[in-house]
PDB file of C-alpha atoms in Angstrom:
ATOM      1  CA  MET A  91      -0.044  -0.008   0.107  1.00 65.00           C
ATOM      2  CA  ALA A  92       1.499   3.844  -0.841  1.00 90.00           C
ATOM      3  CA  ILE A  93       2.135   5.623   1.911  1.00 94.00           C
ATOM      4  CA  THR A  94       0.413   8.676   2.630  1.00 97.00           C
ATOM      5  CA  VAL A  95       1.923  12.133   3.072  1.00 98.00           C
ATOM      6  CA  ASP A  96       0.521  15.652   4.403  1.00 98.00           C
ATOM      7  CA  ALA A  97       3.375  18.221   2.478  1.00 98.00           C
ATOM      8  CA  HIS A  98       2.238  20.703   4.680  1.00 98.00           C
ATOM      9  CA  HIS A  99       1.476  21.876   8.271  1.00 98.00           C
ATOM     10  CA  HIS A 100       2.570  23.671  10.995  1.00 98.00           C
ATOM     11  CA  PHE A 101       3.364  23.610  14.894  1.00 98.00           C
ATOM     12  CA  TRP A 102       3.086  26.186  17.331  1.00 98.00           C
ATOM     13  CA  ASP A 103       2.992  27.121  20.951  1.00 97.00           C
ATOM     14  CA  THR A 104       1.365  31.012  21.226  1.00 96.00           C
ATOM     15  CA  SER A 105       1.946  30.992  24.859  1.00 96.00           C
ATOM     16  CA  ASP A 106       5.866  30.380  24.188  1.00 96.00           C
ATOM     17  CA  ALA A 107       6.987  33.644  24.663  1.00 94.00           C
ATOM     18  CA  ARG A 108      10.412  32.980  22.916  1.00 96.00           C
ATOM     19  CA  PHE A 109       7.984  33.290  19.267  1.00 97.00           C
ATOM     20  CA  ASP A 110       6.661  35.801  17.885  1.00 95.00           C
ATOM     21  CA  TYR A 111       4.049  35.008  15.626  1.00 96.00           C
ATOM     22  CA  TYR A 112       3.577  38.515  14.291  1.00 95.00           C
ATOM     23  CA  TRP A 113       0.827  37.400  11.181  1.00 95.00           C
ATOM     24  CA  MET A 114      -1.424  36.088  13.887  1.00 94.00           C
ATOM     25  CA  THR A 115      -3.723  39.178  14.163  1.00 94.00           C
ATOM     26  CA  ASP A 116      -7.254  39.354  16.157  1.00 95.00           C
ATOM     27  CA  ASP A 117      -8.571  38.019  13.397  1.00 95.00           C
ATOM     28  CA  LEU A 118      -6.982  34.804  13.727  1.00 96.00           C
ATOM     29  CA  ALA A 119      -7.732  34.368  17.362  1.00 96.00           C
ATOM     30  CA  PRO A 120      -9.340  31.168  17.268  1.00 96.00           C
ATOM     31  CA  ILE A 121      -5.883  29.045  16.458  1.00 97.00           C
ATOM     32  CA  ARG A 122      -3.997  30.474  19.109  1.00 97.00           C
ATOM     33  CA  GLY A 123      -2.733  27.957  21.447  1.00 97.00           C
ATOM     34  CA  ARG A 124      -0.726  25.356  20.954  1.00 98.00           C
ATOM     35  CA  TYR A 125      -0.792  22.805  18.264  1.00 98.00           C
ATOM     36  CA  GLY A 126       2.208  19.733  18.204  1.00 98.00           C
ATOM     37  CA  PRO A 127       2.260  15.789  17.127  1.00 98.00           C
ATOM     38  CA  ALA A 128       0.163  15.511  20.076  1.00 98.00           C
ATOM     39  CA  GLU A 129      -2.771  17.400  18.699  1.00 98.00           C
ATOM     40  CA  LEU A 130      -2.244  16.708  15.396  1.00 98.00           C
ATOM     41  CA  ARG A 131      -1.972  12.362  15.599  1.00 98.00           C
ATOM     42  CA  PRO A 132      -5.625  11.705  15.658  1.00 98.00           C
ATOM     43  CA  TRP A 133      -6.144  13.928  12.507  1.00 98.00           C
ATOM     44  CA  LEU A 134      -3.554  11.757  10.838  1.00 98.00           C
ATOM     45  CA  ALA A 135      -4.895   8.344  11.864  1.00 98.00           C
ATOM     46  CA  GLU A 136      -8.589   9.437  11.219  1.00 98.00           C
ATOM     47  CA  ASN A 137      -7.762  10.474   7.377  1.00 98.00           C
ATOM     48  CA  GLY A 138      -4.708   7.520   6.787  1.00 98.00           C
ATOM     49  CA  VAL A 139      -2.156   9.928   6.064  1.00 98.00           C
ATOM     50  CA  ASP A 140       0.640   8.475   7.628  1.00 98.00           C
ATOM     51  CA  ARG A 141       3.801  10.648   6.836  1.00 98.00           C
ATOM     52  CA  THR A 142       3.746  14.619   7.416  1.00 98.00           C
ATOM     53  CA  VAL A 143       6.034  17.600   6.761  1.00 98.00           C
ATOM     54  CA  VAL A 144       5.858  20.520   9.019  1.00 98.00           C
ATOM     55  CA  VAL A 145       6.343  23.820   7.777  1.00 98.00           C
ATOM     56  CA  GLN A 146       8.219  27.173   9.835  1.00 98.00           C
ATOM     57  CA  THR A 147       5.571  29.770  10.589  1.00 98.00           C
ATOM     58  CA  ILE A 148       8.165  32.614  11.569  1.00 98.00           C
ATOM     59  CA  PRO A 149      11.195  34.028  10.335  1.00 97.00           C
ATOM     60  CA  SER A 150      13.478  32.416  13.133  1.00 97.00           C
ATOM     61  CA  LEU A 151      16.584  29.771  12.978  1.00 97.00           C
ATOM     62  CA  LEU A 152      15.131  28.729  16.311  1.00 97.00           C
ATOM     63  CA  GLU A 153      11.842  27.226  15.484  1.00 98.00           C
ATOM     64  CA  THR A 154      13.535  25.263  12.310  1.00 98.00           C
ATOM     65  CA  GLU A 155      15.784  23.900  14.997  1.00 97.00           C
ATOM     66  CA  GLU A 156      12.691  23.039  17.480  1.00 97.00           C
ATOM     67  CA  PHE A 157      11.059  21.815  14.274  1.00 98.00           C
ATOM     68  CA  LEU A 158      14.035  19.312  13.425  1.00 97.00           C
ATOM     69  CA  ALA A 159      14.234  18.259  17.238  1.00 96.00           C
ATOM     70  CA  THR A 160      10.061  17.448  16.662  1.00 97.00           C
ATOM     71  CA  ALA A 161      11.145  15.640  13.762  1.00 96.00           C
ATOM     72  CA  ALA A 162      13.505  13.167  15.823  1.00 95.00           C
ATOM     73  CA  THR A 163      10.795  12.395  18.422  1.00 96.00           C
ATOM     74  CA  THR A 164       7.736  12.584  16.279  1.00 97.00           C
ATOM     75  CA  ASP A 165       7.189   9.059  14.367  1.00 96.00           C
ATOM     76  CA  PHE A 166       5.040  10.695  11.500  1.00 98.00           C
ATOM     77  CA  VAL A 167       7.126  13.837  10.629  1.00 98.00           C
ATOM     78  CA  ALA A 168       9.316  12.639   7.461  1.00 97.00           C
ATOM     79  CA  GLY A 169      10.691  16.367   6.552  1.00 98.00           C
ATOM     80  CA  VAL A 170      10.777  19.986   7.577  1.00 98.00           C
ATOM     81  CA  VAL A 171      10.647  22.796   6.014  1.00 98.00           C
ATOM     82  CA  GLY A 172      12.872  25.661   7.895  1.00 98.00           C
ATOM     83  CA  TRP A 173      13.946  29.443   7.284  1.00 98.00           C
ATOM     84  CA  VAL A 174      17.383  30.707   7.213  1.00 98.00           C
ATOM     85  CA  ASP A 175      18.489  34.672   6.436  1.00 98.00           C
ATOM     86  CA  LEU A 176      18.589  34.397   2.505  1.00 98.00           C
ATOM     87  CA  VAL A 177      19.775  37.837   2.078  1.00 97.00           C
ATOM     88  CA  ASP A 178      22.600  37.221   4.843  1.00 97.00           C
ATOM     89  CA  PRO A 179      25.896  36.147   2.745  1.00 96.00           C
ATOM     90  CA  ALA A 180      26.231  33.479   5.177  1.00 97.00           C
ATOM     91  CA  ALA A 181      23.253  31.655   4.450  1.00 97.00           C
ATOM     92  CA  GLY A 182      24.956  28.713   2.955  1.00 97.00           C
ATOM     93  CA  ASP A 183      26.683  28.533   6.520  1.00 97.00           C
ATOM     94  CA  MET A 184      23.685  28.513   8.651  1.00 97.00           C
ATOM     95  CA  ILE A 185      21.980  25.884   6.226  1.00 98.00           C
ATOM     96  CA  SER A 186      25.200  23.634   7.052  1.00 97.00           C
ATOM     97  CA  ALA A 187      24.670  24.186  10.442  1.00 97.00           C
ATOM     98  CA  LEU A 188      21.518  22.793  10.389  1.00 97.00           C
ATOM     99  CA  GLN A 189      21.926  19.604   8.403  1.00 97.00           C
ATOM    100  CA  ALA A 190      24.750  19.355  10.671  1.00 95.00           C
ATOM    101  CA  ARG A 191      22.585  18.838  13.884  1.00 89.00           C
ATOM    102  CA  ILE A 192      20.785  15.259  14.844  1.00 79.00           C
ATOM    103  CA  HIS A 193      18.096  14.132  12.572  1.00 84.00           C
ATOM    104  CA  GLY A 194      18.849  17.602  10.004  1.00 91.00           C
ATOM    105  CA  ASP A 195      18.828  15.009   7.447  1.00 94.00           C
ATOM    106  CA  LYS A 196      15.080  15.643   7.529  1.00 97.00           C
ATOM    107  CA  LEU A 197      15.494  19.571   6.649  1.00 98.00           C
ATOM    108  CA  VAL A 198      14.203  18.945   3.217  1.00 98.00           C
ATOM    109  CA  SER A 199      13.314  22.570   1.968  1.00 98.00           C
ATOM    110  CA  ILE A 200      13.886  26.681   3.202  1.00 98.00           C
ATOM    111  CA  ARG A 201      10.722  28.634   3.371  1.00 98.00           C
ATOM    112  CA  HIS A 202      10.551  32.349   3.197  1.00 97.00           C
ATOM    113  CA  GLN A 203       7.173  34.610   3.740  1.00 96.00           C
ATOM    114  CA  ALA A 204       7.996  36.226   0.555  1.00 97.00           C
ATOM    115  CA  HIS A 205       4.205  37.272   0.514  1.00 96.00           C
ATOM    116  CA  ASP A 206       4.542  39.408   3.407  1.00 95.00           C
ATOM    117  CA  GLU A 207       7.405  41.535   1.930  1.00 96.00           C
ATOM    118  CA  PRO A 208       6.407  45.114   0.452  1.00 96.00           C
ATOM    119  CA  ASP A 209       8.425  44.575  -2.395  1.00 96.00           C
ATOM    120  CA  PRO A 210       6.220  42.498  -5.127  1.00 96.00           C
ATOM    121  CA  ASP A 211       9.434  41.583  -6.735  1.00 97.00           C
ATOM    122  CA  TRP A 212      11.272  40.700  -3.345  1.00 97.00           C
ATOM    123  CA  LEU A 213      12.310  37.168  -5.337  1.00 97.00           C
ATOM    124  CA  GLY A 214      13.794  38.693  -7.917  1.00 94.00           C
ATOM    125  CA  ARG A 215      16.525  40.816  -6.176  1.00 95.00           C
ATOM    126  CA  ARG A 216      19.800  39.883  -6.368  1.00 95.00           C
ATOM    127  CA  ASP A 217      20.802  38.776  -3.107  1.00 96.00           C
ATOM    128  CA  VAL A 218      17.458  36.797  -2.338  1.00 97.00           C
ATOM    129  CA  ARG A 219      18.919  34.548  -5.540  1.00 97.00           C
ATOM    130  CA  LEU A 220      22.071  33.500  -4.101  1.00 97.00           C
ATOM    131  CA  GLY A 221      20.152  32.988  -1.119  1.00 98.00           C
ATOM    132  CA  VAL A 222      17.970  30.386  -2.652  1.00 98.00           C
ATOM    133  CA  GLN A 223      20.927  29.401  -4.814  1.00 98.00           C
ATOM    134  CA  ALA A 224      22.594  28.494  -1.252  1.00 98.00           C
ATOM    135  CA  VAL A 225      19.494  26.457   0.030  1.00 98.00           C
ATOM    136  CA  LEU A 226      19.597  24.618  -3.467  1.00 98.00           C
ATOM    137  CA  ASP A 227      23.736  24.001  -3.758  1.00 97.00           C
ATOM    138  CA  ALA A 228      22.649  22.130  -0.366  1.00 98.00           C
ATOM    139  CA  GLY A 229      20.374  19.864  -1.750  1.00 97.00           C
ATOM    140  CA  LEU A 230      17.126  21.016  -0.466  1.00 98.00           C
ATOM    141  CA  ALA A 231      14.771  22.045  -1.763  1.00 98.00           C
ATOM    142  CA  TYR A 232      13.096  25.956  -1.956  1.00 98.00           C
ATOM    143  CA  ASP A 233       9.302  26.375  -1.085  1.00 98.00           C
ATOM    144  CA  ILE A 234       7.509  29.508  -2.967  1.00 98.00           C
ATOM    145  CA  LEU A 235       4.895  31.276  -0.305  1.00 98.00           C
ATOM    146  CA  VAL A 236       3.564  33.986  -2.300  1.00 98.00           C
ATOM    147  CA  ARG A 237       0.115  35.422  -4.189  1.00 98.00           C
ATOM    148  CA  SER A 238      -0.754  36.110  -7.539  1.00 97.00           C
ATOM    149  CA  ARG A 239       1.196  39.405  -6.951  1.00 97.00           C
ATOM    150  CA  GLU A 240       4.121  37.621  -6.218  1.00 98.00           C
ATOM    151  CA  LEU A 241       4.054  35.114  -9.205  1.00 98.00           C
ATOM    152  CA  PRO A 242       5.736  37.172 -11.554  1.00 98.00           C
ATOM    153  CA  SER A 243       8.743  37.308  -9.492  1.00 97.00           C
ATOM    154  CA  ALA A 244       8.582  33.754  -8.320  1.00 98.00           C
ATOM    155  CA  LEU A 245       8.914  32.921 -11.949  1.00 97.00           C
ATOM    156  CA  ARG A 246      11.927  34.589 -13.017  1.00 96.00           C
ATOM    157  CA  LEU A 247      13.056  33.332  -9.814  1.00 97.00           C
ATOM    158  CA  VAL A 248      12.367  29.769 -10.916  1.00 97.00           C
ATOM    159  CA  ALA A 249      13.505  30.668 -14.728  1.00 96.00           C
ATOM    160  CA  SER A 250      17.608  31.720 -13.458  1.00 95.00           C
ATOM    161  CA  ILE A 251      17.767  28.487 -11.652  1.00 94.00           C
ATOM    162  CA  PRO A 252      16.295  25.886 -13.712  1.00 90.00           C
ATOM    163  CA  ASP A 253      18.160  22.931 -11.985  1.00 91.00           C
ATOM    164  CA  GLY A 254      16.770  23.462  -8.645  1.00 95.00           C
ATOM    165  CA  ARG A 255      13.682  22.413  -7.241  1.00 98.00           C
ATOM    166  CA  PHE A 256      10.987  24.608  -6.233  1.00 98.00           C
ATOM    167  CA  VAL A 257       7.519  24.008  -4.364  1.00 98.00           C
ATOM    168  CA  VAL A 258       4.729  26.711  -4.720  1.00 98.00           C
ATOM    169  CA  ASP A 259       2.640  26.361  -1.564  1.00 98.00           C
ATOM    170  CA  HIS A 260      -0.942  26.952  -1.495  1.00 98.00           C
ATOM    171  CA  ILE A 261      -1.629  27.412  -5.175  1.00 98.00           C
ATOM    172  CA  ALA A 262      -0.537  30.665  -4.672  1.00 98.00           C
ATOM    173  CA  LYS A 263      -3.301  31.909  -2.699  1.00 98.00           C
ATOM    174  CA  PRO A 264      -5.665  32.775  -5.220  1.00 98.00           C
ATOM    175  CA  ASN A 265      -9.167  34.736  -4.259  1.00 98.00           C
ATOM    176  CA  ILE A 266     -11.555  31.733  -4.009  1.00 98.00           C
ATOM    177  CA  ALA A 267     -13.685  33.662  -1.616  1.00 98.00           C
ATOM    178  CA  LYS A 268     -14.561  36.189  -4.576  1.00 97.00           C
ATOM    179  CA  ARG A 269     -14.361  33.097  -7.524  1.00 97.00           C
ATOM    180  CA  GLU A 270     -11.316  35.183  -9.093  1.00 97.00           C
ATOM    181  CA  ILE A 271      -9.582  33.004 -11.837  1.00 98.00           C
ATOM    182  CA  GLU A 272      -7.561  35.317 -13.053  1.00 98.00           C
ATOM    183  CA  PRO A 273      -4.289  37.178 -13.201  1.00 98.00           C
ATOM    184  CA  TRP A 274      -3.565  33.947 -10.626  1.00 98.00           C
ATOM    185  CA  ALA A 275      -4.216  31.513 -14.129  1.00 98.00           C
ATOM    186  CA  THR A 276      -2.276  33.642 -16.420  1.00 98.00           C
ATOM    187  CA  ARG A 277       0.450  34.136 -13.781  1.00 98.00           C
ATOM    188  CA  MET A 278       0.762  30.141 -12.525  1.00 98.00           C
ATOM    189  CA  ARG A 279       0.458  28.699 -15.997  1.00 98.00           C
ATOM    190  CA  PRO A 280       4.013  29.818 -16.925  1.00 98.00           C
ATOM    191  CA  LEU A 281       5.610  28.012 -14.088  1.00 98.00           C
ATOM    192  CA  ALA A 282       4.008  24.800 -15.478  1.00 98.00           C
ATOM    193  CA  ASP A 283       6.603  24.611 -18.605  1.00 98.00           C
ATOM    194  CA  PHE A 284       9.529  24.528 -15.279  1.00 98.00           C
ATOM    195  CA  PRO A 285       9.480  20.309 -14.707  1.00 97.00           C
ATOM    196  CA  ASN A 286      11.787  21.320 -11.705  1.00 97.00           C
ATOM    197  CA  VAL A 287       8.405  22.893 -10.294  1.00 98.00           C
ATOM    198  CA  PHE A 288       6.003  21.509  -8.339  1.00 98.00           C
ATOM    199  CA  VAL A 289       2.168  22.563  -6.296  1.00 98.00           C
ATOM    200  CA  LYS A 290       1.146  22.352  -3.272  1.00 98.00           C
ATOM    201  CA  VAL A 291      -2.784  21.440  -3.033  1.00 98.00           C
ATOM    202  CA  SER A 292      -3.253  23.212   0.521  1.00 98.00           C
ATOM    203  CA  GLY A 293      -4.271  26.509   2.078  1.00 98.00           C
ATOM    204  CA  MET A 294      -7.630  26.683  -0.102  1.00 98.00           C
ATOM    205  CA  ILE A 295     -10.361  26.838   1.899  1.00 98.00           C
ATOM    206  CA  THR A 296      -8.839  29.575   3.967  1.00 98.00           C
ATOM    207  CA  GLU A 297      -8.738  31.509   0.846  1.00 98.00           C
ATOM    208  CA  ALA A 298     -12.457  30.809   0.165  1.00 98.00           C
ATOM    209  CA  ASP A 299     -15.136  32.011   2.138  1.00 98.00           C
ATOM    210  CA  TRP A 300     -14.574  30.703   5.890  1.00 97.00           C
ATOM    211  CA  GLN A 301     -18.095  30.271   6.816  1.00 96.00           C
ATOM    212  CA  ASP A 302     -20.031  29.422   3.304  1.00 97.00           C
ATOM    213  CA  TRP A 303     -17.169  28.084   1.104  1.00 98.00           C
ATOM    214  CA  ARG A 304     -18.072  24.645  -1.082  1.00 97.00           C
ATOM    215  CA  PRO A 305     -15.345  21.663  -2.055  1.00 98.00           C
ATOM    216  CA  ASP A 306     -16.857  22.547  -5.394  1.00 98.00           C
ATOM    217  CA  ASP A 307     -15.252  26.168  -5.083  1.00 98.00           C
ATOM    218  CA  LEU A 308     -11.712  24.679  -5.163  1.00 98.00           C
ATOM    219  CA  ARG A 309     -12.117  22.289  -8.251  1.00 98.00           C
ATOM    220  CA  PRO A 310     -11.726  25.066 -11.002  1.00 98.00           C
ATOM    221  CA  TYR A 311      -8.308  26.328  -9.514  1.00 98.00           C
ATOM    222  CA  VAL A 312      -7.237  22.035  -8.968  1.00 98.00           C
ATOM    223  CA  GLN A 313      -8.605  21.212 -12.464  1.00 98.00           C
ATOM    224  CA  ARG A 314      -6.386  23.960 -13.888  1.00 98.00           C
ATOM    225  CA  LEU A 315      -3.568  22.581 -11.750  1.00 98.00           C
ATOM    226  CA  LEU A 316      -3.842  19.047 -12.698  1.00 98.00           C
ATOM    227  CA  GLU A 317      -4.073  19.956 -16.940  1.00 98.00           C
ATOM    228  CA  TRP A 318      -0.832  22.364 -16.368  1.00 98.00           C
ATOM    229  CA  PHE A 319       1.198  20.378 -14.267  1.00 98.00           C
ATOM    230  CA  GLY A 320      -0.147  16.500 -13.944  1.00 98.00           C
ATOM    231  CA  PRO A 321      -0.510  14.513 -10.521  1.00 98.00           C
ATOM    232  CA  GLU A 322       3.013  13.940 -10.716  1.00 98.00           C
ATOM    233  CA  ARG A 323       3.633  17.607  -9.727  1.00 98.00           C
ATOM    234  CA  LEU A 324       1.174  17.865  -6.900  1.00 98.00           C
ATOM    235  CA  MET A 325       1.154  17.525  -3.396  1.00 98.00           C
ATOM    236  CA  PHE A 326      -1.593  17.311  -0.721  1.00 98.00           C
ATOM    237  CA  GLY A 327      -0.957  19.536   1.837  1.00 98.00           C
ATOM    238  CA  SER A 328      -3.653  20.155   5.350  1.00 98.00           C
ATOM    239  CA  ASP A 329      -2.339  23.687   5.922  1.00 98.00           C
ATOM    240  CA  TRP A 330      -3.269  22.329   9.784  1.00 98.00           C
ATOM    241  CA  PRO A 331      -4.040  24.019  12.482  1.00 98.00           C
ATOM    242  CA  VAL A 332      -4.382  27.239  10.148  1.00 98.00           C
ATOM    243  CA  CYS A 333      -7.374  25.463   8.072  1.00 98.00           C
ATOM    244  CA  GLN A 334      -9.289  25.397  11.331  1.00 98.00           C
ATOM    245  CA  LEU A 335     -10.402  29.239  10.856  1.00 98.00           C
ATOM    246  CA  ALA A 336     -12.431  27.436   7.759  1.00 98.00           C
ATOM    247  CA  GLY A 337     -13.013  23.907   8.674  1.00 98.00           C
ATOM    248  CA  THR A 338     -11.640  20.553  10.327  1.00 98.00           C
ATOM    249  CA  TYR A 339      -8.641  18.602   9.091  1.00 98.00           C
ATOM    250  CA  SER A 340     -10.665  15.916   7.754  1.00 98.00           C
ATOM    251  CA  MET A 341     -12.874  18.568   6.289  1.00 98.00           C
ATOM    252  CA  VAL A 342      -9.845  20.218   4.139  1.00 98.00           C
ATOM    253  CA  HIS A 343      -8.866  16.177   3.109  1.00 98.00           C
ATOM    254  CA  ALA A 344     -12.067  15.323   1.698  1.00 98.00           C
ATOM    255  CA  ALA A 345     -12.301  18.533  -0.157  1.00 98.00           C
ATOM    256  CA  ALA A 346      -8.901  18.333  -1.926  1.00 98.00           C
ATOM    257  CA  LEU A 347     -10.095  14.506  -2.785  1.00 98.00           C
ATOM    258  CA  HIS A 348     -13.328  16.122  -4.458  1.00 98.00           C
ATOM    259  CA  ALA A 349     -11.642  18.776  -5.910  1.00 98.00           C
ATOM    260  CA  LEU A 350      -8.768  16.604  -7.698  1.00 98.00           C
ATOM    261  CA  GLY A 351     -11.779  14.613  -9.588  1.00 97.00           C
ATOM    262  CA  GLU A 352     -11.687  11.493 -11.150  1.00 95.00           C
ATOM    263  CA  LEU A 353      -8.090  10.284 -11.077  1.00 97.00           C
ATOM    264  CA  SER A 354      -6.638   6.772 -11.409  1.00 97.00           C
ATOM    265  CA  ASP A 355      -5.072   5.043  -8.130  1.00 96.00           C
ATOM    266  CA  SER A 356      -2.094   5.035  -9.272  1.00 97.00           C
ATOM    267  CA  GLU A 357      -2.527   9.341  -9.820  1.00 98.00           C
ATOM    268  CA  ARG A 358      -4.715   9.752  -6.617  1.00 98.00           C
ATOM    269  CA  GLU A 359      -0.673   8.164  -5.086  1.00 98.00           C
ATOM    270  CA  LEU A 360       0.844  10.239  -6.349  1.00 98.00           C
ATOM    271  CA  VAL A 361      -0.925  13.570  -5.181  1.00 98.00           C
ATOM    272  CA  MET A 362      -1.464  12.031  -1.765  1.00 98.00           C
ATOM    273  CA  GLY A 363       1.940  11.361  -0.778  1.00 98.00           C
ATOM    274  CA  GLY A 364       4.573  10.023  -3.939  1.00 97.00           C
ATOM    275  CA  THR A 365       5.090  13.633  -5.185  1.00 98.00           C
ATOM    276  CA  ALA A 366       6.090  14.813  -1.959  1.00 98.00           C
ATOM    277  CA  ALA A 367       8.255  11.694  -1.433  1.00 97.00           C
ATOM    278  CA  ALA A 368       9.776  12.899  -4.371  1.00 97.00           C
ATOM    279  CA  ALA A 369       9.854  16.269  -4.630  1.00 98.00           C
ATOM    280  CA  TYR A 370      11.222  16.361  -1.104  1.00 98.00           C
ATOM    281  CA  ARG A 371      13.279  13.228  -1.166  1.00 97.00           C
ATOM    282  CA  LEU A 372      11.485  12.409   1.879  1.00 97.00           C
ATOM    283  CA  GLN A 373      12.765   8.995   3.859  1.00 90.00           C
ATOM    284  CA  LEU A 374       9.373   6.785   4.223  1.00 86.00           C
ATOM    285  CA  GLN A 375      10.840   3.932   5.306  1.00 73.00           C
ATOM    286  CA  GLY A 376      11.559   3.035   8.887  1.00 53.00           C
TER     287      GLY A 376
END
C-alpha cells in the first residue's frame, strides 16, 4: 500500500514567549494556543495519513531547530521546511549548521514569507537569488510562498535557476472567496513549463469564504493545476492548524479529494504522497 503524506502543516505554541507570531492578528484568534504532534496525531489516524512535512511559520532559526528536534522524536514527521535569512551572505553556513544537527537530514526545504514583503519583486532581488541558490546547492528544495502579486517574480526566480527544486505553497493563494481565476491563472500557468516546479494542493479553504465555502469552490483551481502540472507535480497539504479557521482537518482532506475529481488510483497516490516524497526526497521507510 502506498504511503500517504501531508506535505504541509504547522506546529506552534502562542504562549511561548520565545516566538513572535507576528501574522496572527486578532481575526486569527481562534487558532491561538498549542498545536503539536499530540494534537495532530488523531487527525492523521482518522484520515489515513502516514507521514507529514512540518513547515516554518516565522522567520526564526530557533523555530527551525525546534522543528528538527520535534521531527527526531515524532514518528510521523518525515521532513521539515525551515527558515534561514536568505539575504545574509552566511545563509549557506546556516544551512550547513542545521544539516549537521542530529536528524538534520530531515531538513528538506527552506521557506520565507515572500508575500509579506512590501516589494512584490523581493524574490527577484540579486541577494535573495543568491540565498536561494545556497539553499539549492545544499541539496534542499525551496518553498515559494506567494500570492498572485508575486507570481511574476517567482517565475523569474525559477527561470534563473532551472536545475533547482521549487515547491509553490497553497497553489499561490488565488482569491477563491471571490471566485477570481485571473490574474492567478495567467501568472501561474507559465510555472508549469518548468519540470522542476511542484505545487501544494493546500491552503485553499482559508482563501475561500470561511463560513460558506463548498468543495466545489476549489475545483476550478485544482482542475487547472491538474491540466498544467499533472498529478506527478501536485501534492496534498492540510495547512493544519490554519485550516481550522474554516474547517477541520477531515474537511480539508475530503475537499482536496473532491477537487481532484476522477483520477486513477496511481494518480491519486501521487498527489496524496508520491509527489511529496519525490519533491522533498523524503525517507519514508522505518
